[in-house]
Amino acid sequence: MAGKTNLNLPKYSVVAPVYNEIDCVQEFNKQVSAAMKTLHESWELVLVDDGSTDGSTNAIREIAKRDAHVRPVIFARNFGHQIAVTAGLDYARGDAVIIIDADLQDPPAVMLDLIEKWREGFEVVYAVRRKREGESWFKMFTASLFYRLIYRITDVKIPLDTGDFRLLDRKVVDVMGQMRERHRFLRGMAAWVGYNQVGVEYDRKERFAGKTKYPFGKMLKLALNAITSFSYFPLQLATYIGFISAGISILAIPIVAALRLSNQVALLGQATTLIAVLFLGGVQLITLGILGEYVGRIYDESKGRPLYIVSEAPDKNK
């Protein structure tokens, strides 16, 4: 475990992205404080407001005034969950940094279990969801499918049934801080860096209040980011489809020729040609779409824009 160069810096940092969580943020701060105070060691809570519009921004400011442990980072606009977590890691100063959502589905008390594993020498401690309360069968089915799909087709082995709730040693945070790609999949990045990793099982709770910020559309986008960031499988799939289509065509040529020579009525007219053209056209469009996703990401990276813009934030080193 890395040592601090400044004794005034906290030993533990808790990073929580906040987007329209006005009904949760006060209780979240209360539960985090209750858990961290049992350690009798220095800590901080970095609350990253991701362009909230429901009053969460002012609520974070008020919490920071009352609680010296809280360091607010306020975005100029909404940049997304993964970017908000990245900003929290950038501003975190602790030897151990814990990522947790502010909706209280991940119980803050579990952070103590993560810290215990870190003290044993593990540098990445990820929380494994044993149960998921208050979620529909569709949500659980798609989440399970998502984790297993990512596990099978990506280049790194991302632990199953894990989210961003995890503890990262300072050396891991520093390495991830050098990875500035825009389309981020942090749990994949944490697996990619390696180091000594272990999982801790826990029961995920029902949301304390409000609505999920990860509906199906955002989950699909996150899955796409994960796949394109850590796998060439879609490009390989396009190649396989091309070979299959070519193989079918090669096999069909002698069959069609024989049927034509035998004057089979079934192959007269343009219907067969139309079906073949539509099929091959569909394959080509799918392939172009897959290529477009990768090219679009290259274009985004080439622009060199900052990952986020902060309107209010404390000094990173104080």
Phi, psi and omega in degrees: 000137185288148178262156181278146174267344181233117185292346180278349181281150180289155177279326182237139173239132173251122183251125181224117173284143182230124174222107180054055180241042183302328182275353184245331195295324179294312180294324178299313178300320180297314182289323177296316179299317180298319181289314186288330181293338179291343182280335183058037176226163184289144181204166176216157177238113179264108178262117182257110179276116186266056177070041181296151180236006185251012182100359180299327182299309179294325178297320178296317178300317180294319178298319181295327178292324183275330188239113183292344179287340188272130176240108182276136172239115187251119178284154176287336177199181179284125179243352178106156186301311184294325177290322179297318177297320178300316178298319177300319177295323179296324184267350180289141185243356187283165173291328176236131184241125181252126176262128181208144177279157185270003183273359176069014171290326173265107185298126179303332180299334180293339178303328180294326176292322178295318180296322180299319177292324177297320178296335178282351176116358178282141185259341170228121179238109183257146181269126182258126183282112179276319178224153179230103183275147172072020180243144183290161179298326180294317179297316181292322180294312181293324178294316179297318178297318180301310183297320182286326176295313180299320181298323186279326191252349180274162183283339177249150181270098180273126182304141180290150173057038176238145174251211179274353180293108184193166174248136179238131174292156182305320181295326177290318178300319180295320178293315180294333177294339177277349182263101189250026178297149187282318182271092194259144173225090194295324180293330174289321178296320179295326177287324184295324185291340179084229186068183185274111188240150178207155179253152175232122181281147176203165178260119180282133185270169173287152179304136181295317180196165176079189183247156181300144176261006178234070174291181186302320182298317180288325176297321179295319178295319178297320178297320179295319176298319180297315183293312183287337179278332188232013182205145171260011186304317179301321178293320177294323179297319178299321178295317179298317180298320178298316179294320179297316179298317179296320179297317178298319180296317180297319179291329184284334185302306180294328180294314179296319180298317180295318180293323177296316181295333179269008177059042177287126183293332185300334184254011176280150179089187187257001184299314181296318178298318180298316179298316180297317180295317179297320180297309181294324177296320177297317178299318180295318180293320177298316180297317178297322178297317178297314177299321180298323179298316179290318180296320179299322178291323175297319179298316179300318180293324185291337181290333175069024178287155177295152180295327183206163176236127183257132176265331176217135177192151175284167174296132183297332187256007182235000000 
